[in-house]
PDB file of C-alpha atoms in Angstrom:
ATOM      1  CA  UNK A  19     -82.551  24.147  11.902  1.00  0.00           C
ATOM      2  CA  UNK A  20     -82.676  22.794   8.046  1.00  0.00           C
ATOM      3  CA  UNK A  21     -81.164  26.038   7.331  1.00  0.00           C
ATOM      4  CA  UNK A  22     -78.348  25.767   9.767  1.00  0.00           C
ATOM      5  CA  UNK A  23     -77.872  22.233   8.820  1.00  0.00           C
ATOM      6  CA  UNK A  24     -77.949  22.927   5.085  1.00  0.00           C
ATOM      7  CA  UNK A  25     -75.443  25.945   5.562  1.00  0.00           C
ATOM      8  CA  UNK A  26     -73.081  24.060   6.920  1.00  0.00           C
ATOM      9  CA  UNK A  27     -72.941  21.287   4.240  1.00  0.00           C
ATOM     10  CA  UNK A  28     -72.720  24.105   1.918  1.00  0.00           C
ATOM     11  CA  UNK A  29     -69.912  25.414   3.466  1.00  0.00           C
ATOM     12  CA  UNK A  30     -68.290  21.627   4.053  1.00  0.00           C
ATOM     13  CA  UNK A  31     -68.635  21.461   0.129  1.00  0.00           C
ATOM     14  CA  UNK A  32     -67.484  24.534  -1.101  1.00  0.00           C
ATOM     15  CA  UNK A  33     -63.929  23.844   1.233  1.00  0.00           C
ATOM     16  CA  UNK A  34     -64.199  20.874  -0.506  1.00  0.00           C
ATOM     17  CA  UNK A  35     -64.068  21.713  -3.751  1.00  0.00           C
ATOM     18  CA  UNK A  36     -61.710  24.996  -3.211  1.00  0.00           C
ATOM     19  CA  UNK A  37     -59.410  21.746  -1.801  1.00  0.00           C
ATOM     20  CA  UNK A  38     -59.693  19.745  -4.801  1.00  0.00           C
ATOM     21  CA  UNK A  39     -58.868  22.966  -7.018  1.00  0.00           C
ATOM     22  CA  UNK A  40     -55.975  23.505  -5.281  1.00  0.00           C
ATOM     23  CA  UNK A  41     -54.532  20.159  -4.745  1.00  0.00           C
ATOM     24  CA  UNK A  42     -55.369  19.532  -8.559  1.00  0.00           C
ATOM     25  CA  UNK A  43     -53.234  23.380  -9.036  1.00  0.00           C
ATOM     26  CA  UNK A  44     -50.514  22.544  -7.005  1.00  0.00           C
ATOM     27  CA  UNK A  45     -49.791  19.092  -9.117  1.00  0.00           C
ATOM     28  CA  UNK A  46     -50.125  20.686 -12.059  1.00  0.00           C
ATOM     29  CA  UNK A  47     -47.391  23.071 -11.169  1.00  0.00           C
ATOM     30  CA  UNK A  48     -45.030  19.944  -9.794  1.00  0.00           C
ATOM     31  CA  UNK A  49     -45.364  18.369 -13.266  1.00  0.00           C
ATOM     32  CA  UNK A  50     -44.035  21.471 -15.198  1.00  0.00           C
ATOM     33  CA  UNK A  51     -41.385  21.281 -12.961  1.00  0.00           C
ATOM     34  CA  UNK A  52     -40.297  17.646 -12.100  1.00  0.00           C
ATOM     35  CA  UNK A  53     -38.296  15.539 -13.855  1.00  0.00           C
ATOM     36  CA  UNK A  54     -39.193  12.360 -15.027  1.00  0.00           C
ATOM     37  CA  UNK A  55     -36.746   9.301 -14.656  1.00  0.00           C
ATOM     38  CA  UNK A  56     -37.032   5.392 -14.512  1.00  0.00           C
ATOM     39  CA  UNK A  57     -37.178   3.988 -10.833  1.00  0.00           C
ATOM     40  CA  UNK A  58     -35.966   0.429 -11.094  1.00  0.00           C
ATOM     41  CA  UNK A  59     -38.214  -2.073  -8.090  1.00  0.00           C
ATOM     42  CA  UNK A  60     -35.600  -3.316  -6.202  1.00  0.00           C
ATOM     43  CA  UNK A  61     -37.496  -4.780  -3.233  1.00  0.00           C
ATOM     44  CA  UNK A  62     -42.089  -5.293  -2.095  1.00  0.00           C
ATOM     45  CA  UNK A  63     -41.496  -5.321   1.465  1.00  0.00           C
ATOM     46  CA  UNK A  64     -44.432  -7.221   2.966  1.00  0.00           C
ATOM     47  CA  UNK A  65     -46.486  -4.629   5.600  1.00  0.00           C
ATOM     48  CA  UNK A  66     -49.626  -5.234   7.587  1.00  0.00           C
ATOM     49  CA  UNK A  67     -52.506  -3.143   6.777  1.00  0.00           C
ATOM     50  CA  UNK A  68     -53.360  -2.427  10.324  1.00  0.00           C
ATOM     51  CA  UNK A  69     -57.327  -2.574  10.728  1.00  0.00           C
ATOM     52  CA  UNK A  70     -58.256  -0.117  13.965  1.00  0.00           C
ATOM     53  CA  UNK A  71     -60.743  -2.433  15.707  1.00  0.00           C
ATOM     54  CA  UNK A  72     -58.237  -4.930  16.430  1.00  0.00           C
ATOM     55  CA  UNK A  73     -54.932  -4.036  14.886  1.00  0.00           C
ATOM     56  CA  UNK A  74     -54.649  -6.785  12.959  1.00  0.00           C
ATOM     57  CA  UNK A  75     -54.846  -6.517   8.994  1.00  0.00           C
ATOM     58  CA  UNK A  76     -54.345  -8.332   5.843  1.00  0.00           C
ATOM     59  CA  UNK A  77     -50.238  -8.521   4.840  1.00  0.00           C
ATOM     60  CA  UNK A  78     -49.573  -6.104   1.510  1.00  0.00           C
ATOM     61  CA  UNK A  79     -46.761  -5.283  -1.001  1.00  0.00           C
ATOM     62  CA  UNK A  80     -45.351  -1.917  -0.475  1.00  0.00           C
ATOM     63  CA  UNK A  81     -42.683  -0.839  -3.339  1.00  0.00           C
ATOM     64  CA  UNK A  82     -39.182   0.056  -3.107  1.00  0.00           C
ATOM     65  CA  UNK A  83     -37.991   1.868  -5.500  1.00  0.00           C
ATOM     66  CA  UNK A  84     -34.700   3.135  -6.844  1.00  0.00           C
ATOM     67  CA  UNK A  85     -33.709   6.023  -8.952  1.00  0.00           C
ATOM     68  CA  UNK A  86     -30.553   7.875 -10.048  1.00  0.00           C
ATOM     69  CA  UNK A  87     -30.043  11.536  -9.941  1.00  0.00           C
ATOM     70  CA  UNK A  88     -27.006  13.386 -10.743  1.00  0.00           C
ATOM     71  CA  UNK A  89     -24.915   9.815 -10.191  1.00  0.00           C
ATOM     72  CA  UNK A  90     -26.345   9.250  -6.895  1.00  0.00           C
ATOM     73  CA  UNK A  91     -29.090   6.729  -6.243  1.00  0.00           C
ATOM     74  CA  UNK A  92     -32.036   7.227  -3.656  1.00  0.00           C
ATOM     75  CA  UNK A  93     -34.676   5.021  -3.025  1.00  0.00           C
ATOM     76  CA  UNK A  94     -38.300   5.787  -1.836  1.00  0.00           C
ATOM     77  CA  UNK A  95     -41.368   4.014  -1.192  1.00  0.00           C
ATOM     78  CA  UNK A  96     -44.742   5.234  -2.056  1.00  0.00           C
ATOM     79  CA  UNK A  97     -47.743   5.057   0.100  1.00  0.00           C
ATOM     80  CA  UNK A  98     -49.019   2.770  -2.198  1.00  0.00           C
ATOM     81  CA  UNK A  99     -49.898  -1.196  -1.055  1.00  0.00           C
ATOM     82  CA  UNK A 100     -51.547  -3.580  -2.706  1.00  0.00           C
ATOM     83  CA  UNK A 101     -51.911  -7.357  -2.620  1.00  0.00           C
ATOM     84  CA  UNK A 102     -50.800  -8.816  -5.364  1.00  0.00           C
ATOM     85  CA  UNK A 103     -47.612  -7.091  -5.558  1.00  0.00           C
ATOM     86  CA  UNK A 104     -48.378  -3.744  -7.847  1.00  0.00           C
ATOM     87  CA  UNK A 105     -44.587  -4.038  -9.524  1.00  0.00           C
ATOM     88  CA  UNK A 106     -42.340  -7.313 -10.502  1.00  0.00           C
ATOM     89  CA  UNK A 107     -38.561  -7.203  -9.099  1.00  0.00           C
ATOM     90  CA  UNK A 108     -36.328  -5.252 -11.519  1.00  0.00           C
ATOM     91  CA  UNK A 109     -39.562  -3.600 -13.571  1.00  0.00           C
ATOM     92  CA  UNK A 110     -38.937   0.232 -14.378  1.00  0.00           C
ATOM     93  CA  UNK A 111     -41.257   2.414 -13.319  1.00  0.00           C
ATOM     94  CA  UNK A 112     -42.186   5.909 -14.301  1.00  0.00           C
ATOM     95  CA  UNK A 113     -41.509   8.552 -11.686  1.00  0.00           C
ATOM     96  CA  UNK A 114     -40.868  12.164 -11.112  1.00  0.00           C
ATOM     97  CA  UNK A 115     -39.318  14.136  -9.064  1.00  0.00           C
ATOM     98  CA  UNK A 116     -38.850  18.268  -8.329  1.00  0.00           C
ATOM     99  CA  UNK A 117     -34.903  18.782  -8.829  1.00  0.00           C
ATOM    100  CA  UNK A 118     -34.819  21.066  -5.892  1.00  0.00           C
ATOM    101  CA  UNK A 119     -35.714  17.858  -3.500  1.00  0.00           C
ATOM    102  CA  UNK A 120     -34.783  15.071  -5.708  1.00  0.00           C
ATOM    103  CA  UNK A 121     -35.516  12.502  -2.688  1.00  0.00           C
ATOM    104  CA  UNK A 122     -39.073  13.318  -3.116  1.00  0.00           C
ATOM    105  CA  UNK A 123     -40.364  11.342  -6.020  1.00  0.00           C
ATOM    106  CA  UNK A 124     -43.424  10.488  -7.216  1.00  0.00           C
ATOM    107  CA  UNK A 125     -44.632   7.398  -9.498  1.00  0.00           C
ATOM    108  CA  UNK A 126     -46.388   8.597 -12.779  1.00  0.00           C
ATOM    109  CA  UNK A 127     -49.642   7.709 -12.616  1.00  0.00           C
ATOM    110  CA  UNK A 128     -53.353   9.170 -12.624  1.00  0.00           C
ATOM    111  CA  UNK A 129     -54.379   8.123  -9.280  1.00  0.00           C
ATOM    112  CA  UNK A 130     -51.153   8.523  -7.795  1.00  0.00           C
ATOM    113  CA  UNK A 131     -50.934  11.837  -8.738  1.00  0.00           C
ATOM    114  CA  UNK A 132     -54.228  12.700  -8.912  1.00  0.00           C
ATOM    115  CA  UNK A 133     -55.980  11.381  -5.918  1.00  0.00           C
ATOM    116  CA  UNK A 134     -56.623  13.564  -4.042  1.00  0.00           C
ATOM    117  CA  UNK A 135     -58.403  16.501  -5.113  1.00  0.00           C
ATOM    118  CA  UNK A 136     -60.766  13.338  -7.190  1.00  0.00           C
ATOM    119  CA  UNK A 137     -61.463  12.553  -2.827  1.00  0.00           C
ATOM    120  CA  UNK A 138     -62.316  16.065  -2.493  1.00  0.00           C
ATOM    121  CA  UNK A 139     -64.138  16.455  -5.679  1.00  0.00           C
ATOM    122  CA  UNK A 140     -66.403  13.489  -5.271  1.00  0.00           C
ATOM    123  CA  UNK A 141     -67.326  14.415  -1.722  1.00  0.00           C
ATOM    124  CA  UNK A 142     -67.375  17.980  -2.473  1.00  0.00           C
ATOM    125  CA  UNK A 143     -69.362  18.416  -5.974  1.00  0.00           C
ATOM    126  CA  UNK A 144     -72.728  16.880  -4.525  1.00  0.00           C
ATOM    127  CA  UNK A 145     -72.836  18.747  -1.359  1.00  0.00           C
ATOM    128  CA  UNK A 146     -72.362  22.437  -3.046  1.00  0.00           C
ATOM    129  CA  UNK A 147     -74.586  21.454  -5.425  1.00  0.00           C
ATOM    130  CA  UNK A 148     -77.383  19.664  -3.512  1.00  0.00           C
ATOM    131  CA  UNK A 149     -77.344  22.730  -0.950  1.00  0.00           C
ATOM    132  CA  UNK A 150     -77.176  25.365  -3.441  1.00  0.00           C
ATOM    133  CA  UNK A 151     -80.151  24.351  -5.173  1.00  0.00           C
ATOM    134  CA  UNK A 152     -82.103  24.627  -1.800  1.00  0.00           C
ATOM    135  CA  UNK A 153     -81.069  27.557  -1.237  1.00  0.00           C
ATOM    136  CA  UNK A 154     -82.038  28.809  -4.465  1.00  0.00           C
ATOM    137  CA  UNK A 155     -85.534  27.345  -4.252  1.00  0.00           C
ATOM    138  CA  UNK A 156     -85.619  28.948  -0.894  1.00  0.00           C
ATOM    139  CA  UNK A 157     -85.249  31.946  -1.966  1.00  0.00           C
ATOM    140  CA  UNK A 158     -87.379  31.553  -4.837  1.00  0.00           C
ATOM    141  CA  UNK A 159     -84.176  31.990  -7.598  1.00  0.00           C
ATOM    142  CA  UNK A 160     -85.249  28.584  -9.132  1.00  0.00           C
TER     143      UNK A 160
END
């Protein structure tokens, strides 16, 4: 049963970190192709942070922001919220964008553009590893 058990975080963890790769991979490859721009915060619209026991949660800032491309401006909010309000009315902020869907930005940032496969990789890294060392003193490897 430790074996099955075992096995199966091994498995969990090495989908984990073949996610992280690839989400990591596939950012990489947006950033050689976006464009990067100034988005100008034109509004933090206040949203509840919805808590699932009772669906009520803590008000946040969500930004707005605005950006021009080719003449036209589009606006987008990130799934970013904080509280205090991340960005100041009027502050530019660094995003980027891929020119072949220009209404999809994204704000420059580590964790904004990063996040993800660092999830994956934390959860991921200690599970392959832990496992894989019991099965290598299983097997009598180590």
């Amino acid at each position: 049963m430790t074996d099955l058990i075992n096995g199966f975080i091994f498995i969990l963890g090495l989908g984990l970190l073949v996610a992280s790769i690839f989400l990591f991979l596939r950012t990489q490859k947006f950033m050689q192709s976006a464009i990067r721009t100034d988005a100008i915060l034109i509004e933090n619209k206040m949203v509840q942070a919805s808590d699932r026991d009772n669906k009520s949660g803590s008000w946040m800032y969500q930004p707005v922001l605005e950006y021009e491309v080719n003449g036209k401006k589009l606006t987008f909010s990130p799934n970013v919220k904080s509280n205090p309000p991340q960005y100041n009315l009027n502050e530019r902020v660094p995003v980027m964008y891929d020119p072949n869907v220009p209404d999809k930005a994204q704000i420059i940032g580590y964790y904004h553009l990063f996040l993800g496969s660092i999830i994956c990789m934390v959860f991921g890294l200690p599970m392959f590893v832990t496992t894989l060392g019991y099965f290598l003193f299983k097997f009598g490897v180590i």
